[in-house]
mmCIF file of C-alpha atoms and ligand atoms in Angstrom:
data_model
loop_
_atom_site.group_PDB
_atom_site.id
_atom_site.type_symbol
_atom_site.label_atom_id
_atom_site.label_comp_id
_atom_site.label_asym_id
_atom_site.label_seq_id
_atom_site.Cartn_x
_atom_site.Cartn_y
_atom_site.Cartn_z
ATOM 1 C CA MET A 1 0.030 -0.072 -0.120
ATOM 2 C CA ARG A 2 1.276 3.360 -0.812
ATOM 3 C CA VAL A 3 -0.718 6.324 0.656
ATOM 4 C CA GLY A 4 -0.927 9.659 -0.924
ATOM 5 C CA PHE A 5 -2.983 12.663 -0.298
ATOM 6 C CA PRO A 6 -3.422 16.118 -1.667
ATOM 7 C CA HIS A 7 -0.968 18.982 -0.576
ATOM 8 C CA PHE A 8 -2.328 21.507 1.793
ATOM 9 C CA SER A 9 0.336 23.748 3.343
ATOM 10 C CA THR A 10 2.164 22.027 6.156
ATOM 11 C CA VAL A 11 -0.373 18.977 6.536
ATOM 12 C CA TYR A 12 2.549 16.649 4.704
ATOM 13 C CA ILE A 13 4.789 17.459 7.844
ATOM 14 C CA THR A 14 2.232 15.844 10.271
ATOM 15 C CA ALA A 15 1.234 13.024 7.958
ATOM 16 C CA LYS A 16 5.072 12.334 7.487
ATOM 17 C CA ALA A 17 5.717 12.645 11.378
ATOM 18 C CA VAL A 18 2.520 10.220 12.031
ATOM 19 C CA ALA A 19 3.682 7.621 9.373
ATOM 20 C CA ASN A 20 7.254 7.565 10.665
ATOM 21 C CA LYS A 21 6.399 6.935 14.308
ATOM 22 C CA LEU A 22 4.026 4.169 13.214
ATOM 23 C CA GLY A 23 7.319 2.714 11.425
ATOM 24 C CA ALA A 24 6.006 3.182 7.661
ATOM 25 C CA SER A 25 8.827 2.905 5.273
ATOM 26 C CA ASP A 26 9.386 6.080 2.935
ATOM 27 C CA ASP A 27 7.964 4.332 0.010
ATOM 28 C CA GLU A 28 4.696 3.592 1.764
ATOM 29 C CA LEU A 29 3.773 7.303 2.102
ATOM 30 C CA ILE A 30 3.663 9.275 -0.908
ATOM 31 C CA ILE A 31 4.446 13.271 -0.043
ATOM 32 C CA PRO A 32 2.781 15.312 -2.935
ATOM 33 C CA PRO A 33 5.072 17.800 -4.352
ATOM 34 C CA PRO A 34 4.273 21.584 -3.447
ATOM 35 C CA MET A 35 1.703 23.183 -5.579
ATOM 36 C CA THR A 36 3.002 24.513 -8.603
ATOM 37 C CA GLN A 37 1.659 25.750 -12.106
ATOM 38 C CA LYS A 38 2.034 21.964 -13.116
ATOM 39 C CA THR A 39 -0.463 20.984 -10.537
ATOM 40 C CA LEU A 40 -2.897 23.680 -11.199
ATOM 41 C CA ASP A 41 -2.775 22.730 -15.131
ATOM 42 C CA LEU A 42 -3.167 19.039 -14.327
ATOM 43 C CA GLY A 43 -6.438 20.222 -12.185
ATOM 44 C CA VAL A 44 -7.942 22.551 -14.546
ATOM 45 C CA LYS A 45 -7.393 20.061 -17.523
ATOM 46 C CA TYR A 46 -9.387 17.200 -15.851
ATOM 47 C CA SER A 47 -11.882 19.068 -13.827
ATOM 48 C CA PRO A 48 -15.222 20.456 -14.797
ATOM 49 C CA ALA A 49 -14.826 24.038 -15.882
ATOM 50 C CA GLU A 50 -16.967 25.317 -13.162
ATOM 51 C CA ALA A 51 -15.484 23.374 -10.151
ATOM 52 C CA CYS A 52 -14.059 25.654 -7.407
ATOM 53 C CA LEU A 53 -10.188 26.087 -7.291
ATOM 54 C CA PRO A 54 -9.637 23.636 -4.033
ATOM 55 C CA TYR A 55 -11.213 20.878 -6.230
ATOM 56 C CA LYS A 56 -8.926 21.684 -9.251
ATOM 57 C CA LEU A 57 -5.710 22.180 -7.057
ATOM 58 C CA THR A 58 -6.356 18.931 -4.979
ATOM 59 C CA LEU A 59 -7.245 16.861 -8.044
ATOM 60 C CA GLY A 60 -3.886 17.980 -9.813
ATOM 61 C CA SER A 61 -2.048 17.268 -6.297
ATOM 62 C CA LEU A 62 -3.504 13.520 -6.419
ATOM 63 C CA ILE A 63 -2.484 13.055 -10.045
ATOM 64 C CA GLU A 64 0.942 14.037 -9.040
ATOM 65 C CA ALA A 65 0.832 11.544 -6.239
ATOM 66 C CA CYS A 66 -0.557 8.809 -8.378
ATOM 67 C CA GLU A 67 2.237 9.370 -10.779
ATOM 68 C CA LEU A 68 4.634 9.055 -7.911
ATOM 69 C CA GLY A 69 3.058 5.482 -7.228
ATOM 70 C CA ALA A 70 0.431 6.126 -4.828
ATOM 71 C CA ASP A 71 -2.495 3.576 -4.635
ATOM 72 C CA VAL A 72 -4.375 4.578 -1.790
ATOM 73 C CA LEU A 73 -5.609 8.370 -1.675
ATOM 74 C CA ILE A 74 -6.625 10.123 1.375
ATOM 75 C CA GLN A 75 -9.206 13.057 0.608
ATOM 76 C CA ALA A 76 -11.695 15.240 2.750
ATOM 77 C CA ARG A 77 -15.334 14.586 2.437
ATOM 78 C CA GLY A 78 -17.920 16.995 3.778
ATOM 79 C CA THR A 79 -21.690 16.625 4.470
ATOM 80 C CA GLY A 80 -22.369 20.307 4.392
ATOM 81 C CA ILE A 81 -23.907 22.327 1.794
ATOM 82 C CA CYS A 82 -21.315 22.948 -0.584
ATOM 83 C CA ARG A 83 -19.455 20.927 -3.148
ATOM 84 C CA LEU A 84 -17.008 19.266 -0.886
ATOM 85 C CA GLY A 85 -19.341 16.486 -0.581
ATOM 86 C CA TYR A 86 -18.662 15.628 -4.257
ATOM 87 C CA TYR A 87 -14.912 16.090 -4.056
ATOM 88 C CA ALA A 88 -13.774 12.387 -3.088
ATOM 89 C CA LYS A 89 -16.394 10.469 -5.356
ATOM 90 C CA ASP A 90 -15.799 12.699 -8.440
ATOM 91 C CA GLN A 91 -12.114 12.869 -8.357
ATOM 92 C CA GLU A 92 -11.925 8.976 -7.554
ATOM 93 C CA GLN A 93 -13.937 8.571 -10.855
ATOM 94 C CA MET A 94 -11.668 10.890 -12.802
ATOM 95 C CA LEU A 95 -8.614 8.918 -11.639
ATOM 96 C CA HIS A 96 -9.916 5.699 -12.740
ATOM 97 C CA ASP A 97 -10.920 7.009 -16.132
ATOM 98 C CA LEU A 98 -7.057 8.271 -16.323
ATOM 99 C CA GLY A 99 -6.262 4.680 -15.651
ATOM 100 C CA TYR A 100 -5.003 4.942 -12.010
ATOM 101 C CA ASN A 101 -5.830 2.023 -10.051
ATOM 102 C CA THR A 102 -6.633 4.022 -6.885
ATOM 103 C CA HIS A 103 -8.892 3.557 -3.640
ATOM 104 C CA PHE A 104 -9.994 6.522 -1.672
ATOM 105 C CA VAL A 105 -10.099 6.652 1.980
ATOM 106 C CA ASN A 106 -12.057 9.759 3.231
ATOM 107 C CA LEU A 107 -11.582 11.968 6.203
ATOM 108 C CA ASP A 108 -14.868 13.580 7.046
ATOM 109 C CA VAL A 109 -14.406 17.150 8.034
ATOM 110 C CA SER A 110 -17.947 18.188 8.746
ATOM 111 C CA GLU A 111 -19.249 15.663 11.211
ATOM 112 C CA HIS A 112 -18.091 12.717 13.180
ATOM 113 C CA LYS A 113 -14.577 13.874 12.556
ATOM 114 C CA ILE A 114 -13.039 12.025 15.191
ATOM 115 C CA GLN A 115 -14.867 8.667 14.344
ATOM 116 C CA SER A 116 -13.707 9.437 10.871
ATOM 117 C CA LEU A 117 -10.245 9.971 11.676
ATOM 118 C CA LYS A 118 -10.273 6.614 14.144
ATOM 119 C CA GLN A 119 -11.471 4.714 10.940
ATOM 120 C CA LEU A 120 -8.955 6.209 8.631
ATOM 121 C CA VAL A 121 -6.107 5.585 11.012
ATOM 122 C CA LYS A 122 -7.405 1.820 11.296
ATOM 123 C CA ASP A 123 -7.902 1.446 7.591
ATOM 124 C CA LEU A 124 -4.336 2.606 7.001
ATOM 125 C CA THR A 125 -2.355 1.024 10.012
ATOM 126 C CA HIS A 126 -4.036 -2.528 10.297
ATOM 127 C CA ASP A 127 -2.751 -3.929 13.554
ATOM 128 C CA ALA A 128 -0.613 -1.167 15.167
ATOM 129 C CA PRO A 129 -1.745 -1.022 19.034
ATOM 130 C CA LEU A 130 -3.707 1.816 19.940
ATOM 131 C CA PRO A 131 -1.232 3.665 22.185
ATOM 132 C CA LYS A 132 1.175 3.751 19.534
ATOM 133 C CA ILE A 133 -1.183 5.045 17.196
ATOM 134 C CA ILE A 134 -2.119 7.888 19.709
ATOM 135 C CA SER A 135 1.160 8.686 20.322
ATOM 136 C CA ALA A 136 2.151 8.999 16.615
ATOM 137 C CA VAL A 137 -0.969 11.213 15.898
ATOM 138 C CA PHE A 138 -0.180 13.754 19.027
ATOM 139 C CA PHE A 139 3.594 13.700 17.880
ATOM 140 C CA GLY A 140 2.292 14.714 14.373
ATOM 141 C CA ILE A 141 -0.153 17.356 15.557
ATOM 142 C CA SER A 142 2.680 18.906 17.833
ATOM 143 C CA LYS A 143 4.210 19.845 14.563
ATOM 144 C CA LEU A 144 1.112 21.678 13.462
ATOM 145 C CA PHE A 145 1.067 23.684 16.630
ATOM 146 C CA ALA A 146 4.686 24.528 16.846
ATOM 147 C CA LEU A 147 4.418 25.728 13.189
ATOM 148 C CA ASP A 148 1.647 27.833 13.534
ATOM 149 C CA LYS A 149 2.997 29.311 16.691
ATOM 150 C CA ILE A 150 6.053 30.153 14.918
ATOM 151 C CA GLU A 151 4.038 31.788 11.831
ATOM 152 C CA LYS A 152 2.085 34.207 14.230
ATOM 153 C CA VAL A 153 5.488 35.783 15.328
ATOM 154 C CA VAL A 154 6.626 35.662 11.573
ATOM 155 C CA GLN A 155 3.163 37.710 10.406
ATOM 156 C CA LYS A 156 4.128 40.413 13.040
ATOM 157 C CA THR A 157 7.922 40.591 12.357
ATOM 158 C CA ARG A 158 7.395 40.675 8.395
ATOM 159 C CA ALA A 159 5.535 44.037 8.630
ATOM 160 C CA VAL A 160 8.376 45.865 10.693
ATOM 161 C CA GLU A 161 11.609 44.081 9.872
ATOM 162 C CA ILE A 162 14.321 46.230 8.429
ATOM 163 C CA GLU A 163 15.660 43.879 5.868
ATOM 164 C CA LYS A 164 12.553 42.580 3.961
ATOM 165 C CA GLY A 165 12.466 38.856 3.741
ATOM 166 C CA GLU A 166 14.353 38.157 6.920
ATOM 167 C CA ALA A 167 11.427 36.839 8.733
ATOM 168 C CA ASN A 168 10.508 34.300 5.744
ATOM 169 C CA GLN A 169 13.941 32.814 5.486
ATOM 170 C CA ILE A 170 13.839 32.202 9.269
ATOM 171 C CA TYR A 171 10.383 30.432 8.926
ATOM 172 C CA ARG A 172 11.667 28.384 6.073
ATOM 173 C CA GLU A 173 14.368 26.929 8.174
ATOM 174 C CA ALA A 174 12.115 26.503 10.856
ATOM 175 C CA ILE A 175 9.592 24.576 8.661
ATOM 176 C CA LYS A 176 12.399 22.245 7.869
ATOM 177 C CA ALA A 177 13.860 21.917 11.216
ATOM 178 C CA ILE A 178 10.380 20.961 12.561
ATOM 179 C CA ASP A 179 9.932 18.638 9.714
ATOM 180 C CA GLU A 180 13.147 16.600 10.582
ATOM 181 C CA ALA A 181 12.422 16.576 14.440
ATOM 182 C CA MET A 182 12.351 13.076 15.789
ATOM 183 C CA GLU A 183 10.945 13.865 19.242
ATOM 184 C CA ARG A 184 8.161 16.056 20.589
ATOM 185 C CA LYS A 185 10.888 17.493 22.953
ATOM 186 C CA GLU A 186 12.932 18.333 19.988
ATOM 187 C CA VAL A 187 9.910 20.119 18.422
ATOM 188 C CA LYS A 188 9.471 22.245 21.667
ATOM 189 C CA LYS A 189 13.273 23.132 21.659
ATOM 190 C CA ILE A 190 13.033 24.048 17.946
ATOM 191 C CA THR A 191 10.042 26.327 18.367
ATOM 192 C CA LYS A 192 11.685 28.087 21.217
ATOM 193 C CA GLU A 193 14.932 28.638 19.344
ATOM 194 C CA TYR A 194 13.332 29.966 16.172
ATOM 195 C CA ILE A 195 10.887 32.186 17.955
ATOM 196 C CA GLY A 196 13.785 33.497 19.645
ATOM 197 C CA ARG A 197 15.826 34.271 16.430
ATOM 198 C CA LEU A 198 12.524 35.873 14.969
ATOM 199 C CA ASN A 199 12.712 38.273 18.012
ATOM 200 C CA GLN A 200 16.529 39.025 17.168
ATOM 201 C CA VAL A 201 15.272 40.138 13.637
ATOM 202 C CA PRO A 202 16.245 44.088 13.345
ATOM 203 C CA ILE A 203 12.956 45.940 13.161
ATOM 204 C CA ASN A 204 11.809 49.547 12.859
ATOM 205 C CA HIS A 205 11.040 50.215 16.683
ATOM 206 C CA THR A 206 9.020 53.405 15.594
ATOM 207 C CA ALA A 207 6.931 51.552 12.968
ATOM 208 C CA ASN A 208 3.008 51.468 13.709
ATOM 209 C CA PRO A 209 2.006 48.876 11.033
ATOM 210 C CA LEU A 210 -1.320 48.691 9.438
ATOM 211 C CA LYS A 211 -3.423 45.799 10.801
ATOM 212 C CA VAL A 212 -5.450 43.626 8.568
ATOM 213 C CA GLY A 213 -7.388 40.642 9.119
ATOM 214 C CA VAL A 214 -7.436 37.588 6.659
ATOM 215 C CA PHE A 215 -10.262 35.080 6.278
ATOM 216 C CA GLY A 216 -12.451 33.065 3.751
ATOM 217 C CA GLU A 217 -12.643 29.808 2.507
ATOM 218 C CA ILE A 218 -10.461 27.718 4.462
ATOM 219 C CA TYR A 219 -8.414 25.966 1.604
ATOM 220 C CA VAL A 220 -7.441 29.041 -0.030
ATOM 221 C CA VAL A 221 -6.779 30.983 3.004
ATOM 222 C CA ILE A 222 -4.284 28.648 4.369
ATOM 223 C CA GLU A 223 -2.617 27.259 1.123
ATOM 224 C CA PRO A 224 -0.007 29.758 -0.074
ATOM 225 C CA PHE A 225 -0.039 28.685 -3.762
ATOM 226 C CA ALA A 226 -3.858 29.551 -3.883
ATOM 227 C CA ASN A 227 -3.592 32.908 -2.580
ATOM 228 C CA MET A 228 -0.380 33.787 -4.443
ATOM 229 C CA ASP A 229 1.340 34.286 -0.871
ATOM 230 C CA ILE A 230 -0.616 37.313 -0.067
ATOM 231 C CA GLU A 231 0.138 37.394 3.588
ATOM 232 C CA VAL A 232 4.023 37.650 2.541
ATOM 233 C CA GLU A 233 3.081 40.214 0.050
ATOM 234 C CA LEU A 234 1.501 42.144 2.729
ATOM 235 C CA GLY A 235 4.142 41.906 4.947
ATOM 236 C CA LYS A 236 6.678 43.696 2.261
ATOM 237 C CA LEU A 237 4.204 46.493 2.079
ATOM 238 C CA GLY A 238 4.556 46.687 5.940
ATOM 239 C CA VAL A 239 1.380 45.389 6.866
ATOM 240 C CA GLU A 240 0.684 43.170 10.054
ATOM 241 C CA VAL A 241 -1.501 40.248 9.101
ATOM 242 C CA HIS A 242 -3.807 38.539 11.714
ATOM 243 C CA ARG A 243 -5.515 35.330 10.463
ATOM 244 C CA THR A 244 -7.766 33.225 12.797
ATOM 245 C CA MET A 245 -7.791 30.081 10.871
ATOM 246 C CA THR A 246 -4.996 28.057 11.083
ATOM 247 C CA LEU A 247 -4.629 24.101 10.922
ATOM 248 C CA SER A 248 -3.686 23.813 14.598
ATOM 249 C CA ARG A 249 -6.825 25.509 15.669
ATOM 250 C CA TRP A 250 -8.764 23.345 13.241
ATOM 251 C CA VAL A 251 -7.478 20.452 15.046
ATOM 252 C CA LYS A 252 -7.776 21.703 18.530
ATOM 253 C CA TYR A 253 -11.399 22.235 18.093
ATOM 254 C CA SER A 254 -12.498 19.925 15.317
ATOM 255 C CA LEU A 255 -10.839 16.967 17.144
ATOM 256 C CA PHE A 256 -10.925 17.859 20.798
ATOM 257 C CA LEU A 257 -12.795 20.785 22.096
ATOM 258 C CA ASN A 258 -15.957 20.813 20.021
ATOM 259 C CA TYR A 259 -16.808 17.299 21.619
ATOM 260 C CA LEU A 260 -16.641 19.199 25.289
ATOM 261 C CA GLY A 261 -19.390 21.576 23.830
ATOM 262 C CA MET A 262 -16.807 24.282 22.889
ATOM 263 C CA ASN A 263 -17.454 26.184 19.648
ATOM 264 C CA GLU A 264 -14.712 28.302 18.449
ATOM 265 C CA TRP A 265 -16.899 30.116 16.347
ATOM 266 C CA ARG A 266 -19.487 31.110 18.838
ATOM 267 C CA GLU A 267 -18.446 34.724 18.998
ATOM 268 C CA VAL A 268 -17.996 35.310 15.185
ATOM 269 C CA HIS A 269 -21.605 33.647 14.510
ATOM 270 C CA LYS A 270 -23.076 35.987 17.126
ATOM 271 C CA LEU A 271 -21.498 38.918 15.356
ATOM 272 C CA ALA A 272 -22.561 37.901 12.058
ATOM 273 C CA LYS A 273 -26.425 37.117 13.435
ATOM 274 C CA PRO A 274 -27.658 40.606 12.240
ATOM 275 C CA TYR A 275 -26.925 39.826 8.796
ATOM 276 C CA VAL A 276 -26.854 36.139 8.584
ATOM 277 C CA ASP A 277 -28.160 33.813 11.173
ATOM 278 C CA HIS A 278 -27.546 30.327 9.797
ATOM 279 C CA ASP A 279 -24.894 28.160 7.978
ATOM 280 C CA VAL A 280 -24.565 29.066 4.362
ATOM 281 C CA GLY A 281 -22.060 26.222 3.662
ATOM 282 C CA GLY A 282 -18.157 26.105 3.699
ATOM 283 C CA ASP A 283 -16.888 29.122 5.793
ATOM 284 C CA GLY A 284 -19.384 31.866 4.337
ATOM 285 C CA TRP A 285 -21.255 32.314 7.730
ATOM 286 C CA GLU A 286 -17.791 32.702 9.665
ATOM 287 C CA SER A 287 -16.515 35.183 6.993
ATOM 288 C CA VAL A 288 -19.276 37.659 7.303
ATOM 289 C CA GLY A 289 -18.737 37.331 11.254
ATOM 290 C CA GLU A 290 -14.894 38.006 10.917
ATOM 291 C CA LYS A 291 -15.654 41.005 8.911
ATOM 292 C CA VAL A 292 -17.687 42.544 11.881
ATOM 293 C CA LEU A 293 -15.200 41.081 14.500
ATOM 294 C CA TYR A 294 -12.104 42.900 12.662
ATOM 295 C CA ALA A 295 -14.068 45.899 12.237
ATOM 296 C CA ARG A 296 -15.030 46.009 16.098
ATOM 297 C CA LYS A 297 -11.446 45.333 17.097
ATOM 298 C CA GLY A 298 -10.154 48.418 15.177
ATOM 299 C CA TYR A 299 -8.340 46.811 12.413
ATOM 300 C CA ASP A 300 -7.588 48.913 9.329
ATOM 301 C CA GLY A 301 -8.765 46.673 6.791
ATOM 302 C CA VAL A 302 -9.643 42.949 5.836
ATOM 303 C CA VAL A 303 -8.709 40.404 3.067
ATOM 304 C CA HIS A 304 -11.623 38.136 2.055
ATOM 305 C CA ILE A 305 -10.252 35.061 -0.110
ATOM 306 C CA ALA A 306 -12.810 33.295 -2.006
ATOM 307 C CA PRO A 307 -12.555 30.727 -4.788
ATOM 308 C CA PHE A 308 -14.312 31.546 -7.893
ATOM 309 C CA THR A 309 -17.699 30.190 -8.023
ATOM 310 C CA CYS A 310 -17.864 29.318 -4.365
ATOM 311 C CA MET A 311 -21.318 29.493 -3.373
ATOM 312 C CA PRO A 312 -20.817 30.083 0.503
ATOM 313 C CA GLU A 313 -18.111 32.833 0.001
ATOM 314 C CA ILE A 314 -20.263 34.400 -2.830
ATOM 315 C CA VAL A 315 -23.192 34.545 -0.257
ATOM 316 C CA ALA A 316 -20.775 35.884 2.269
ATOM 317 C CA GLN A 317 -19.303 38.608 -0.067
ATOM 318 C CA ASN A 318 -22.770 40.143 -0.877
ATOM 319 C CA ILE A 319 -23.926 40.277 2.703
ATOM 320 C CA MET A 320 -20.633 41.616 3.893
ATOM 321 C CA GLN A 321 -21.407 44.881 1.852
ATOM 322 C CA SER A 322 -24.181 45.869 3.838
ATOM 323 C CA THR A 323 -22.800 45.517 7.459
ATOM 324 C CA ARG A 324 -23.044 48.600 9.580
ATOM 325 C CA GLU A 325 -19.335 47.791 10.633
ATOM 326 C CA ASN A 326 -18.005 49.644 7.616
ATOM 327 C CA MET A 327 -14.039 48.876 6.556
ATOM 328 C CA PRO A 328 -12.316 48.399 3.604
ATOM 329 C CA VAL A 329 -12.314 44.761 2.238
ATOM 330 C CA PHE A 330 -9.795 43.519 -0.366
ATOM 331 C CA ALA A 331 -11.448 40.859 -2.147
ATOM 332 C CA LEU A 332 -9.360 38.212 -3.670
ATOM 333 C CA ILE A 333 -11.214 35.740 -5.979
ATOM 334 C CA SER A 334 -8.704 32.640 -6.523
ATOM 335 C CA ASP A 335 -8.979 30.791 -9.828
ATOM 336 C CA GLU A 336 -6.713 29.473 -12.519
ATOM 337 C CA GLN A 337 -6.921 32.929 -14.309
ATOM 338 C CA MET A 338 -5.554 34.851 -11.517
ATOM 339 C CA GLY A 339 -2.197 36.742 -12.315
ATOM 340 C CA LYS A 340 0.176 38.020 -9.403
ATOM 341 C CA GLN A 341 1.119 41.097 -10.903
ATOM 342 C CA GLY A 342 -2.553 42.230 -11.236
ATOM 343 C CA MET A 343 -3.191 41.377 -7.670
ATOM 344 C CA LEU A 344 0.187 43.328 -6.396
ATOM 345 C CA THR A 345 -0.942 46.260 -8.144
ATOM 346 C CA ARG A 346 -4.442 46.041 -6.730
ATOM 347 C CA LEU A 347 -2.800 45.317 -3.182
ATOM 348 C CA GLU A 348 -0.667 48.428 -3.367
ATOM 349 C CA ALA A 349 -3.652 50.641 -4.106
ATOM 350 C CA PHE A 350 -5.495 48.923 -1.099
ATOM 351 C CA VAL A 351 -2.638 49.641 1.296
ATOM 352 C CA ASP A 352 -2.403 53.263 0.115
ATOM 353 C CA LEU A 353 -6.294 53.719 0.836
ATOM 354 C CA LEU A 354 -5.600 52.232 4.540
ATOM 355 C CA GLU A 355 -2.746 54.603 4.954
ATOM 356 C CA PHE A 356 -5.036 57.612 3.680
ATOM 357 C CA ARG A 357 -7.858 56.574 6.009
ATOM 358 C CA ARG A 358 -5.577 56.216 9.095
ATOM 359 C CA ARG A 359 -4.178 59.535 8.527
ATOM 360 C CA ASN A 360 -7.699 61.198 8.235
ATOM 361 C CA GLY A 361 -9.018 59.439 11.425
ATOM 362 C CA LYS A 362 -10.624 56.543 9.307
ATOM 363 C CA ARG A 363 -13.238 58.940 8.029
ATOM 364 C CA ILE A 364 -13.048 58.318 4.439
HETATM 365 S S1 LIG B 401 -16.701 26.079 0.601
HETATM 366 FE FE1 LIG B 401 -16.540 26.837 -1.602
HETATM 367 S S2 LIG B 401 -14.633 26.301 -2.471
HETATM 368 FE FE2 LIG B 401 -14.782 25.013 -0.430
HETATM 369 S S3 LIG B 401 -15.351 23.359 -1.197
HETATM 370 FE FE3 LIG B 401 -17.281 24.514 -0.925
HETATM 371 S S4 LIG B 401 -17.710 25.267 -2.911
HETATM 372 FE FE4 LIG B 401 -15.600 24.686 -2.961
#
C-alpha cells in the first residue's frame, strides 16, 4: 500500500511524522510535491470548468501523487451544503478514467470527525496498537501547533523588519527543522529557538504597522499557492496580518474541544447574526462574522479570499457589503486565471487607501 494525499500547506509534515512513528517505510507514504503551475494545469485539465479552485488544485495534486506511485488516496469529505461532498467521489472516478488504479479513504471534515479519523487510521495502520497510534498522532499534531506558533511571530515581524525577507527565511528554516525533528521535546526546543531568532530580527521600533485580518474559504486562505502568497506580500508592504484560521486551531477544536461543547465560532456567529443567522455552507457564515469582528477590533482593513464560483463565499461577499461595521475589504477571487502582477497592483492601492484612512482618522 502506497498512501498519498493532496498537498495542503504544511499538512505533509504531520502526515510524515505520524507515518514515521508508526514505522511506515519511505515508499509507503507518498508526499505530494508542493503546489506549482503544473499542479494547477493538471487539475484544470481534468476538472469540470465550473469546479471551485480547491477541487482543481487537490485533483492536480492527487494526480501528481498517483504519478509517484500512490494507490491509496486520502481525501476530505464533507456533508455540508457545498461541493466538498462531491470531491472524493468525482475525483476517484476521474482518476479511474485516467487509468490510475487507486482507492480513496475519506476523512470527514464536517461531522463525526474523530470517528472518521479513527476509522482512517485503522484502515491505514492495520494492527498497530492503539497507544502507539495515539502517540504518533499527537506527535504529528505537535508539529502543526509548533509551526502555527512560529508563523504568528513571522506575521508580526514581516511588517516591521528592516531587511525585507529575513523573517521569511527564518520561517523556511523553521519548517525544515520541525519537519526533521524526531521527538516532541525536540519540536519544543526548535520552536523556542526559532521564535528567539525571529525576536532578534532588526526591526523598525517606531513603525506602527497597518493591521489587516485575513479570512475566507479555508483551503485558499491557508494554502499560499492558492492565494499567491498574499500574507508575504502584505508583509513586504509593511502590513501586519492576523488570521484566525490555522490548521492547529482546526485540529484543536474539531478533534477535541468541539466534543466538550466548545464552539470556536460562537462569538463570530453572534456578530454575524444581524446579517446572516445560519450556515450558508463552507466558511461563508464565519466570513461575515469575521468582517464584523475585525471592524470592531479596530483593524484597518480585511482581506476576503474566495474561490471563483464558491457559493458560500459569494453569499458572504454580498452580505458583507451591507454590514453596519464598515471597513475596506480587499476581495481576492482565486481561480486559474489569477495573475500575481495584477493582484500586487491592487494590493498596493489597497494599502495606500488604508494609510490614507488612518491619516484621516478612518473617516473616509
Ligand atoms: S467552500 Fe467553496 S471552495 Fe470550498 S469546497 Fe465548498 S464550494 Fe468549493
